[in-house]
Amino acid sequence: MTDTKPVLILGGTGKTGRRLAERLTSQGIPVRIGSRSGSPRFDWEVPATWEPAMQGVGAVYISYYPDIAVPGAAETVGAFARLAVANGVTRMVLLSGRGETEAQRAEEMVKASGADWTILRCAWFPQNFSEGFLVESLRQGEVALPVGPVGEPFVDVDDIADAAFVALTEPGHVGQLYELTGPRLLSFADAVAEIAKATGRDIRYIKISHDEFTAATAAYELPPEIAWLLNELFTEVLDGRNETLTDGVQRVLGRAPKDFSAYANETAATGIWSN
């Protein structure tokens, strides 16, 4: 980007958006946070808020709330992309998900909008263990999920934010799909064991049934869309379909992706998992 128009970051207070905002701001690139508490306000469920939020921006980072896997996400993202293009905002970087039907539909919608697109199709984030509902389970020393020994190539959100920053600020990324994974496959039991090692604590992983998980999430009093999403991701997406590593981080950043153990050690040092 050669101009100084702000980048609109949708989901600007989320895991990836917050980090992307920090990176852009540190380089003197103005940022507009697209959120329900932002100014101007942005709400995916209120299309009337979209156009005011995109006025005068040079590019958009699209992170859909609560997740691009939810039903209807593709149509909503597509409608936003078409409106942005109609308003002269063509540069878009989309945060997408691996192995998710609705996410892949959203990708096609963005491609069809006429945008100058880049897609970051991402594996699970390690940060789901430290910036979400699993924190309390880890503190209590027992993580119970309906997932067996399937391997997941966890990709660090810092790598995702770095990739988004590069895609938005350097040439050569328009029309590119980067599938981002970490450097190795870990089961959820492996991941919990890494965290236990990093904290020096005894933390158990227990595989539970689908029904037990549904009952457990109900106890957290999560919003209905989040409860649905967790159920979908844990029971549908984690079926082995994503048990492959990719070179996406290397392609976009020119370096190896961050390993889960580095994340575990850094995060354990903050004390967030201490009981």
PDB file of C-alpha atoms in Angstrom:
ATOM      1  CA  MET A   1       0.000   0.000   0.000  1.00  0.00           C
ATOM      2  CA  THR A   2       1.456   3.306  -1.050  1.00  0.00           C
ATOM      3  CA  ASP A   3      -1.214   5.596   0.389  1.00  0.00           C
ATOM      4  CA  THR A   4      -1.921   6.337   4.019  1.00  0.00           C
ATOM      5  CA  LYS A   5      -5.586   5.397   4.013  1.00  0.00           C
ATOM      6  CA  PRO A   6      -6.506   3.373   7.094  1.00  0.00           C
ATOM      7  CA  VAL A   7      -6.927  -0.378   7.082  1.00  0.00           C
ATOM      8  CA  LEU A   8     -10.348  -1.465   8.327  1.00  0.00           C
ATOM      9  CA  ILE A   9      -9.882  -4.477  10.600  1.00  0.00           C
ATOM     10  CA  LEU A  10     -13.112  -6.408  11.058  1.00  0.00           C
ATOM     11  CA  GLY A  11     -12.876  -8.371  14.266  1.00  0.00           C
ATOM     12  CA  GLY A  12     -10.310  -5.807  15.331  1.00  0.00           C
ATOM     13  CA  THR A  13     -10.583  -6.765  18.991  1.00  0.00           C
ATOM     14  CA  GLY A  14     -10.251 -10.512  18.304  1.00  0.00           C
ATOM     15  CA  LYS A  15      -7.236 -12.818  18.453  1.00  0.00           C
ATOM     16  CA  THR A  16      -5.832 -12.039  14.995  1.00  0.00           C
ATOM     17  CA  GLY A  17      -7.319  -8.573  14.451  1.00  0.00           C
ATOM     18  CA  ARG A  18      -5.872  -7.153  17.662  1.00  0.00           C
ATOM     19  CA  ARG A  19      -2.379  -8.367  16.763  1.00  0.00           C
ATOM     20  CA  LEU A  20      -2.658  -7.122  13.182  1.00  0.00           C
ATOM     21  CA  ALA A  21      -3.705  -3.689  14.470  1.00  0.00           C
ATOM     22  CA  GLU A  22      -0.602  -3.565  16.679  1.00  0.00           C
ATOM     23  CA  ARG A  23       1.658  -4.435  13.738  1.00  0.00           C
ATOM     24  CA  LEU A  24       0.144  -1.867  11.383  1.00  0.00           C
ATOM     25  CA  THR A  25       0.122   0.881  14.012  1.00  0.00           C
ATOM     26  CA  SER A  26       3.755   0.242  14.905  1.00  0.00           C
ATOM     27  CA  GLN A  27       4.653   0.883  11.264  1.00  0.00           C
ATOM     28  CA  GLY A  28       2.693   4.112  11.116  1.00  0.00           C
ATOM     29  CA  ILE A  29      -0.190   2.682   9.101  1.00  0.00           C
ATOM     30  CA  PRO A  30      -3.532   4.040  10.330  1.00  0.00           C
ATOM     31  CA  VAL A  31      -6.088   1.502  11.522  1.00  0.00           C
ATOM     32  CA  ARG A  32      -9.861   1.569  11.908  1.00  0.00           C
ATOM     33  CA  ILE A  33     -11.216  -1.078  14.270  1.00  0.00           C
ATOM     34  CA  GLY A  34     -14.407  -2.651  12.978  1.00  0.00           C
ATOM     35  CA  SER A  35     -16.362  -3.823  16.008  1.00  0.00           C
ATOM     36  CA  ARG A  36     -19.651  -3.201  17.758  1.00  0.00           C
ATOM     37  CA  SER A  37     -17.785  -0.922  20.164  1.00  0.00           C
ATOM     38  CA  GLY A  38     -15.820   0.790  17.389  1.00  0.00           C
ATOM     39  CA  SER A  39     -16.341   4.250  15.948  1.00  0.00           C
ATOM     40  CA  PRO A  40     -18.002   4.189  13.529  1.00  0.00           C
ATOM     41  CA  ARG A  41     -19.686   1.048  14.840  1.00  0.00           C
ATOM     42  CA  PHE A  42     -19.500  -2.146  12.770  1.00  0.00           C
ATOM     43  CA  ASP A  43     -21.863  -5.062  13.276  1.00  0.00           C
ATOM     44  CA  TRP A  44     -22.091  -8.044  10.919  1.00  0.00           C
ATOM     45  CA  GLU A  45     -25.761  -8.423  11.848  1.00  0.00           C
ATOM     46  CA  VAL A  46     -26.590  -4.800  10.979  1.00  0.00           C
ATOM     47  CA  PRO A  47     -25.688  -4.194   7.301  1.00  0.00           C
ATOM     48  CA  ALA A  48     -26.493  -0.493   7.700  1.00  0.00           C
ATOM     49  CA  THR A  49     -23.265  -0.187   9.737  1.00  0.00           C
ATOM     50  CA  TRP A  50     -21.049  -1.551   6.967  1.00  0.00           C
ATOM     51  CA  GLU A  51     -20.864   1.375   4.567  1.00  0.00           C
ATOM     52  CA  PRO A  52     -20.032   4.076   7.162  1.00  0.00           C
ATOM     53  CA  ALA A  53     -17.228   1.869   8.526  1.00  0.00           C
ATOM     54  CA  MET A  54     -15.590   1.425   5.115  1.00  0.00           C
ATOM     55  CA  GLN A  55     -15.646   5.069   4.028  1.00  0.00           C
ATOM     56  CA  GLY A  56     -12.144   6.346   3.270  1.00  0.00           C
ATOM     57  CA  VAL A  57     -10.309   3.095   3.980  1.00  0.00           C
ATOM     58  CA  GLY A  58      -7.707   1.605   1.666  1.00  0.00           C
ATOM     59  CA  ALA A  59      -8.028  -2.076   2.536  1.00  0.00           C
ATOM     60  CA  VAL A  60     -10.013  -4.459   4.724  1.00  0.00           C
ATOM     61  CA  TYR A  61      -9.027  -7.407   6.898  1.00  0.00           C
ATOM     62  CA  ILE A  62     -12.085  -9.656   7.165  1.00  0.00           C
ATOM     63  CA  SER A  63     -12.484 -11.783  10.272  1.00  0.00           C
ATOM     64  CA  TYR A  64     -16.072 -12.948  10.662  1.00  0.00           C
ATOM     65  CA  TYR A  65     -17.735 -13.162  14.078  1.00  0.00           C
ATOM     66  CA  PRO A  66     -18.342 -15.550  15.696  1.00  0.00           C
ATOM     67  CA  ASP A  67     -16.636 -17.723  13.072  1.00  0.00           C
ATOM     68  CA  ILE A  68     -16.650 -18.129   9.326  1.00  0.00           C
ATOM     69  CA  ALA A  69     -17.906 -21.708   9.821  1.00  0.00           C
ATOM     70  CA  VAL A  70     -21.376 -20.633  11.010  1.00  0.00           C
ATOM     71  CA  PRO A  71     -24.355 -20.996   8.643  1.00  0.00           C
ATOM     72  CA  GLY A  72     -24.983 -17.866   6.603  1.00  0.00           C
ATOM     73  CA  ALA A  73     -21.442 -16.528   7.038  1.00  0.00           C
ATOM     74  CA  ALA A  74     -20.630 -16.942   3.343  1.00  0.00           C
ATOM     75  CA  GLU A  75     -23.606 -14.877   2.165  1.00  0.00           C
ATOM     76  CA  THR A  76     -22.867 -12.140   4.715  1.00  0.00           C
ATOM     77  CA  VAL A  77     -19.171 -11.951   3.848  1.00  0.00           C
ATOM     78  CA  GLY A  78     -20.052 -11.962   0.149  1.00  0.00           C
ATOM     79  CA  ALA A  79     -22.541  -9.105   0.582  1.00  0.00           C
ATOM     80  CA  PHE A  80     -19.932  -7.097   2.489  1.00  0.00           C
ATOM     81  CA  ALA A  81     -17.253  -7.714  -0.159  1.00  0.00           C
ATOM     82  CA  ARG A  82     -19.569  -6.622  -2.984  1.00  0.00           C
ATOM     83  CA  LEU A  83     -20.513  -3.457  -1.092  1.00  0.00           C
ATOM     84  CA  ALA A  84     -16.862  -2.664  -0.416  1.00  0.00           C
ATOM     85  CA  VAL A  85     -15.947  -3.069  -4.097  1.00  0.00           C
ATOM     86  CA  ALA A  86     -18.910  -0.852  -5.037  1.00  0.00           C
ATOM     87  CA  ASN A  87     -17.475   1.769  -2.669  1.00  0.00           C
ATOM     88  CA  GLY A  88     -14.029   1.550  -4.253  1.00  0.00           C
ATOM     89  CA  VAL A  89     -12.428  -0.578  -1.525  1.00  0.00           C
ATOM     90  CA  THR A  90     -11.040  -3.528  -3.453  1.00  0.00           C
ATOM     91  CA  ARG A  91      -8.104  -4.761  -1.334  1.00  0.00           C
ATOM     92  CA  MET A  92      -9.215  -7.504   1.043  1.00  0.00           C
ATOM     93  CA  VAL A  93      -7.498 -10.126   3.170  1.00  0.00           C
ATOM     94  CA  LEU A  94      -9.869 -12.845   4.378  1.00  0.00           C
ATOM     95  CA  LEU A  95      -9.291 -14.993   7.458  1.00  0.00           C
ATOM     96  CA  SER A  96     -10.670 -18.411   6.560  1.00  0.00           C
ATOM     97  CA  GLY A  97     -10.688 -21.873   8.112  1.00  0.00           C
ATOM     98  CA  ARG A  98      -9.430 -25.244   6.946  1.00  0.00           C
ATOM     99  CA  GLY A  99     -11.883 -28.022   6.239  1.00  0.00           C
ATOM    100  CA  GLU A 100     -14.943 -25.858   6.824  1.00  0.00           C
ATOM    101  CA  THR A 101     -17.613 -25.922   4.115  1.00  0.00           C
ATOM    102  CA  GLU A 102     -19.005 -22.488   4.941  1.00  0.00           C
ATOM    103  CA  ALA A 103     -15.505 -20.974   5.082  1.00  0.00           C
ATOM    104  CA  GLN A 104     -14.692 -22.251   1.609  1.00  0.00           C
ATOM    105  CA  ARG A 105     -18.005 -20.863   0.330  1.00  0.00           C
ATOM    106  CA  ALA A 106     -17.082 -17.487   1.801  1.00  0.00           C
ATOM    107  CA  GLU A 107     -13.745 -17.618  -0.010  1.00  0.00           C
ATOM    108  CA  GLU A 108     -15.561 -18.116  -3.317  1.00  0.00           C
ATOM    109  CA  MET A 109     -17.895 -15.213  -2.534  1.00  0.00           C
ATOM    110  CA  VAL A 110     -14.949 -12.869  -1.933  1.00  0.00           C
ATOM    111  CA  LYS A 111     -13.253 -14.053  -5.126  1.00  0.00           C
ATOM    112  CA  ALA A 112     -16.457 -13.411  -7.100  1.00  0.00           C
ATOM    113  CA  SER A 113     -16.911  -9.895  -5.669  1.00  0.00           C
ATOM    114  CA  GLY A 114     -14.256  -8.326  -7.872  1.00  0.00           C
ATOM    115  CA  ALA A 115     -11.950  -7.719  -4.919  1.00  0.00           C
ATOM    116  CA  ASP A 116      -8.148  -7.873  -5.003  1.00  0.00           C
ATOM    117  CA  TRP A 117      -8.180 -10.732  -2.530  1.00  0.00           C
ATOM    118  CA  THR A 118      -5.743 -12.690  -0.422  1.00  0.00           C
ATOM    119  CA  ILE A 119      -7.020 -15.656   1.600  1.00  0.00           C
ATOM    120  CA  LEU A 120      -5.427 -16.916   4.808  1.00  0.00           C
ATOM    121  CA  ARG A 121      -6.925 -20.371   5.377  1.00  0.00           C
ATOM    122  CA  CYS A 122      -5.928 -21.329   8.883  1.00  0.00           C
ATOM    123  CA  ALA A 123      -5.679 -24.346  11.127  1.00  0.00           C
ATOM    124  CA  TRP A 124      -6.686 -24.226  14.814  1.00  0.00           C
ATOM    125  CA  PHE A 125      -4.978 -21.597  16.946  1.00  0.00           C
ATOM    126  CA  PRO A 126      -2.881 -22.575  19.992  1.00  0.00           C
ATOM    127  CA  GLN A 127      -4.313 -19.387  21.514  1.00  0.00           C
ATOM    128  CA  ASN A 128      -7.671 -21.152  21.849  1.00  0.00           C
ATOM    129  CA  PHE A 129      -6.086 -22.654  24.970  1.00  0.00           C
ATOM    130  CA  SER A 130      -5.248 -19.258  26.488  1.00  0.00           C
ATOM    131  CA  GLU A 131      -7.780 -16.804  25.033  1.00  0.00           C
ATOM    132  CA  GLY A 132     -10.997 -18.744  25.336  1.00  0.00           C
ATOM    133  CA  PHE A 133     -13.108 -21.075  27.423  1.00  0.00           C
ATOM    134  CA  LEU A 134     -10.356 -23.702  27.820  1.00  0.00           C
ATOM    135  CA  VAL A 135      -8.341 -21.487  30.191  1.00  0.00           C
ATOM    136  CA  GLU A 136     -10.459 -22.427  33.192  1.00  0.00           C
ATOM    137  CA  SER A 137     -10.225 -26.150  32.422  1.00  0.00           C
ATOM    138  CA  LEU A 138      -6.440 -25.919  32.216  1.00  0.00           C
ATOM    139  CA  ARG A 139      -6.280 -24.050  35.510  1.00  0.00           C
ATOM    140  CA  GLN A 140      -8.383 -26.759  37.115  1.00  0.00           C
ATOM    141  CA  GLY A 141      -6.066 -29.455  35.757  1.00  0.00           C
ATOM    142  CA  GLU A 142      -8.440 -31.315  33.478  1.00  0.00           C
ATOM    143  CA  VAL A 143      -9.431 -30.703  29.858  1.00  0.00           C
ATOM    144  CA  ALA A 144     -12.355 -32.782  28.573  1.00  0.00           C
ATOM    145  CA  LEU A 145     -13.198 -32.624  24.862  1.00  0.00           C
ATOM    146  CA  PRO A 146     -14.920 -34.926  22.353  1.00  0.00           C
ATOM    147  CA  VAL A 147     -11.735 -35.357  20.320  1.00  0.00           C
ATOM    148  CA  GLY A 148      -9.646 -38.512  19.987  1.00  0.00           C
ATOM    149  CA  PRO A 149      -6.103 -38.911  18.678  1.00  0.00           C
ATOM    150  CA  VAL A 150      -6.645 -36.891  15.491  1.00  0.00           C
ATOM    151  CA  GLY A 151      -3.689 -34.622  14.689  1.00  0.00           C
ATOM    152  CA  GLU A 152      -4.131 -30.866  14.283  1.00  0.00           C
ATOM    153  CA  PRO A 153      -1.389 -28.593  12.820  1.00  0.00           C
ATOM    154  CA  PHE A 154      -1.990 -25.692  15.232  1.00  0.00           C
ATOM    155  CA  VAL A 155      -0.958 -22.362  13.666  1.00  0.00           C
ATOM    156  CA  ASP A 156       0.058 -19.528  15.973  1.00  0.00           C
ATOM    157  CA  VAL A 157      -1.987 -16.337  15.718  1.00  0.00           C
ATOM    158  CA  ASP A 158       1.240 -14.327  15.695  1.00  0.00           C
ATOM    159  CA  ASP A 159       2.112 -16.062  12.420  1.00  0.00           C
ATOM    160  CA  ILE A 160      -1.364 -15.286  11.085  1.00  0.00           C
ATOM    161  CA  ALA A 161      -1.063 -11.621  12.067  1.00  0.00           C
ATOM    162  CA  ASP A 162       2.396 -11.459  10.465  1.00  0.00           C
ATOM    163  CA  ALA A 163       0.980 -13.010   7.277  1.00  0.00           C
ATOM    164  CA  ALA A 164      -1.918 -10.545   7.189  1.00  0.00           C
ATOM    165  CA  PHE A 165       0.461  -7.633   7.747  1.00  0.00           C
ATOM    166  CA  VAL A 166       2.731  -8.723   4.890  1.00  0.00           C
ATOM    167  CA  ALA A 167      -0.232  -9.375   2.582  1.00  0.00           C
ATOM    168  CA  LEU A 168      -1.608  -5.888   3.248  1.00  0.00           C
ATOM    169  CA  THR A 169       1.651  -3.950   3.045  1.00  0.00           C
ATOM    170  CA  GLU A 170       3.820  -5.707   0.466  1.00  0.00           C
ATOM    171  CA  PRO A 171       3.222  -6.407  -3.228  1.00  0.00           C
ATOM    172  CA  GLY A 172       2.780  -9.870  -4.698  1.00  0.00           C
ATOM    173  CA  HIS A 173      -0.008 -11.297  -2.571  1.00  0.00           C
ATOM    174  CA  VAL A 174      -3.140 -10.410  -4.536  1.00  0.00           C
ATOM    175  CA  GLY A 175      -4.907 -13.553  -5.762  1.00  0.00           C
ATOM    176  CA  GLN A 176      -2.967 -15.803  -3.393  1.00  0.00           C
ATOM    177  CA  LEU A 177      -4.430 -18.482  -1.123  1.00  0.00           C
ATOM    178  CA  TYR A 178      -2.137 -19.255   1.796  1.00  0.00           C
ATOM    179  CA  GLU A 179      -3.068 -22.317   3.815  1.00  0.00           C
ATOM    180  CA  LEU A 180      -1.419 -21.732   7.169  1.00  0.00           C
ATOM    181  CA  THR A 181      -0.408 -24.509   9.556  1.00  0.00           C
ATOM    182  CA  GLY A 182       2.164 -25.004  12.268  1.00  0.00           C
ATOM    183  CA  PRO A 183       5.252 -27.206  11.765  1.00  0.00           C
ATOM    184  CA  ARG A 184       3.845 -30.455  13.235  1.00  0.00           C
ATOM    185  CA  LEU A 185       0.677 -32.352  14.024  1.00  0.00           C
ATOM    186  CA  LEU A 186      -0.460 -32.639  17.635  1.00  0.00           C
ATOM    187  CA  SER A 187      -3.528 -34.297  19.066  1.00  0.00           C
ATOM    188  CA  PHE A 188      -5.435 -32.322  21.678  1.00  0.00           C
ATOM    189  CA  ALA A 189      -4.002 -34.702  24.263  1.00  0.00           C
ATOM    190  CA  ASP A 190      -0.498 -33.874  22.951  1.00  0.00           C
ATOM    191  CA  ALA A 191      -1.257 -30.151  23.150  1.00  0.00           C
ATOM    192  CA  VAL A 192      -2.490 -30.396  26.736  1.00  0.00           C
ATOM    193  CA  ALA A 193       0.625 -32.424  27.612  1.00  0.00           C
ATOM    194  CA  GLU A 194       2.820 -29.659  26.155  1.00  0.00           C
ATOM    195  CA  ILE A 195       1.010 -27.085  28.263  1.00  0.00           C
ATOM    196  CA  ALA A 196       1.330 -29.277  31.364  1.00  0.00           C
ATOM    197  CA  LYS A 197       5.064 -29.590  30.755  1.00  0.00           C
ATOM    198  CA  ALA A 198       5.456 -25.844  30.236  1.00  0.00           C
ATOM    199  CA  THR A 199       3.569 -25.049  33.441  1.00  0.00           C
ATOM    200  CA  GLY A 200       5.149 -27.820  35.487  1.00  0.00           C
ATOM    201  CA  ARG A 201       1.663 -28.943  36.475  1.00  0.00           C
ATOM    202  CA  ASP A 202      -0.287 -32.180  36.203  1.00  0.00           C
ATOM    203  CA  ILE A 203      -3.018 -31.477  33.647  1.00  0.00           C
ATOM    204  CA  ARG A 204      -5.072 -34.383  32.333  1.00  0.00           C
ATOM    205  CA  TYR A 205      -6.779 -34.729  28.981  1.00  0.00           C
ATOM    206  CA  ILE A 206      -9.978 -36.768  28.848  1.00  0.00           C
ATOM    207  CA  LYS A 207     -11.917 -37.718  25.734  1.00  0.00           C
ATOM    208  CA  ILE A 208     -15.628 -37.381  26.376  1.00  0.00           C
ATOM    209  CA  SER A 209     -18.703 -38.108  24.285  1.00  0.00           C
ATOM    210  CA  HIS A 210     -20.499 -35.627  22.070  1.00  0.00           C
ATOM    211  CA  ASP A 211     -23.434 -35.515  24.522  1.00  0.00           C
ATOM    212  CA  GLU A 212     -21.183 -34.962  27.525  1.00  0.00           C
ATOM    213  CA  PHE A 213     -19.489 -32.081  25.725  1.00  0.00           C
ATOM    214  CA  THR A 214     -22.839 -30.483  24.849  1.00  0.00           C
ATOM    215  CA  ALA A 215     -23.877 -30.672  28.493  1.00  0.00           C
ATOM    216  CA  ALA A 216     -20.546 -29.252  29.655  1.00  0.00           C
ATOM    217  CA  THR A 217     -20.681 -26.265  27.286  1.00  0.00           C
ATOM    218  CA  ALA A 218     -24.234 -25.535  28.480  1.00  0.00           C
ATOM    219  CA  ALA A 219     -22.803 -25.051  31.983  1.00  0.00           C
ATOM    220  CA  TYR A 220     -20.593 -22.230  30.678  1.00  0.00           C
ATOM    221  CA  GLU A 221     -23.686 -20.255  29.601  1.00  0.00           C
ATOM    222  CA  LEU A 222     -22.065 -19.435  26.275  1.00  0.00           C
ATOM    223  CA  PRO A 223     -23.998 -17.504  23.631  1.00  0.00           C
ATOM    224  CA  PRO A 224     -25.981 -19.975  21.470  1.00  0.00           C
ATOM    225  CA  GLU A 225     -23.891 -19.268  18.361  1.00  0.00           C
ATOM    226  CA  ILE A 226     -20.661 -19.998  20.250  1.00  0.00           C
ATOM    227  CA  ALA A 227     -22.058 -23.226  21.697  1.00  0.00           C
ATOM    228  CA  TRP A 228     -23.135 -24.308  18.193  1.00  0.00           C
ATOM    229  CA  LEU A 229     -19.752 -23.384  16.776  1.00  0.00           C
ATOM    230  CA  LEU A 230     -17.778 -25.364  19.364  1.00  0.00           C
ATOM    231  CA  ASN A 231     -19.967 -28.372  18.737  1.00  0.00           C
ATOM    232  CA  GLU A 232     -19.470 -28.060  14.971  1.00  0.00           C
ATOM    233  CA  LEU A 233     -15.708 -27.611  15.170  1.00  0.00           C
ATOM    234  CA  PHE A 234     -15.077 -30.379  17.673  1.00  0.00           C
ATOM    235  CA  THR A 235     -17.411 -32.948  16.137  1.00  0.00           C
ATOM    236  CA  GLU A 236     -17.235 -32.191  12.412  1.00  0.00           C
ATOM    237  CA  VAL A 237     -13.979 -30.449  11.517  1.00  0.00           C
ATOM    238  CA  LEU A 238     -11.747 -32.511  13.804  1.00  0.00           C
ATOM    239  CA  ASP A 239     -12.336 -35.774  11.970  1.00  0.00           C
ATOM    240  CA  GLY A 240      -8.889 -36.074  10.411  1.00  0.00           C
ATOM    241  CA  ARG A 241      -9.623 -33.993   7.325  1.00  0.00           C
ATOM    242  CA  ASN A 242      -6.899 -31.494   8.315  1.00  0.00           C
ATOM    243  CA  GLU A 243      -4.154 -33.947   9.277  1.00  0.00           C
ATOM    244  CA  THR A 244      -1.683 -32.444   6.817  1.00  0.00           C
ATOM    245  CA  LEU A 245       1.001 -29.804   7.059  1.00  0.00           C
ATOM    246  CA  THR A 246       1.384 -27.014   4.506  1.00  0.00           C
ATOM    247  CA  ASP A 247       4.126 -24.557   3.556  1.00  0.00           C
ATOM    248  CA  GLY A 248       1.853 -21.508   3.700  1.00  0.00           C
ATOM    249  CA  VAL A 249       3.733 -19.704   6.491  1.00  0.00           C
ATOM    250  CA  GLN A 250       7.043 -20.301   4.704  1.00  0.00           C
ATOM    251  CA  ARG A 251       5.577 -19.026   1.422  1.00  0.00           C
ATOM    252  CA  VAL A 252       4.208 -15.776   2.787  1.00  0.00           C
ATOM    253  CA  LEU A 253       6.768 -15.004   5.507  1.00  0.00           C
ATOM    254  CA  GLY A 254       9.920 -16.703   4.249  1.00  0.00           C
ATOM    255  CA  ARG A 255      10.445 -18.492   7.546  1.00  0.00           C
ATOM    256  CA  ALA A 256       9.265 -21.569   9.410  1.00  0.00           C
ATOM    257  CA  PRO A 257       6.050 -21.388  11.434  1.00  0.00           C
ATOM    258  CA  LYS A 258       6.154 -21.058  15.218  1.00  0.00           C
ATOM    259  CA  ASP A 259       6.007 -24.349  17.103  1.00  0.00           C
ATOM    260  CA  PHE A 260       3.344 -25.148  19.692  1.00  0.00           C
ATOM    261  CA  SER A 261       5.963 -25.694  22.395  1.00  0.00           C
ATOM    262  CA  ALA A 262       7.256 -22.127  21.950  1.00  0.00           C
ATOM    263  CA  TYR A 263       3.702 -20.871  22.410  1.00  0.00           C
ATOM    264  CA  ALA A 264       3.202 -23.080  25.481  1.00  0.00           C
ATOM    265  CA  ASN A 265       6.406 -21.903  27.141  1.00  0.00           C
ATOM    266  CA  GLU A 266       5.782 -18.209  26.423  1.00  0.00           C
ATOM    267  CA  THR A 267       2.178 -18.386  27.591  1.00  0.00           C
ATOM    268  CA  ALA A 268       2.952 -20.429  30.705  1.00  0.00           C
ATOM    269  CA  ALA A 269       5.400 -17.701  31.745  1.00  0.00           C
ATOM    270  CA  THR A 270       2.504 -15.208  31.929  1.00  0.00           C
ATOM    271  CA  GLY A 271       0.897 -17.289  34.687  1.00  0.00           C
ATOM    272  CA  ILE A 272      -2.471 -17.532  32.924  1.00  0.00           C
ATOM    273  CA  TRP A 273      -2.668 -21.296  33.498  1.00  0.00           C
ATOM    274  CA  SER A 274      -1.624 -21.199  37.149  1.00  0.00           C
ATOM    275  CA  ASN A 275      -4.290 -22.365  39.549  1.00  0.00           C
TER     276      ASN A 275
END
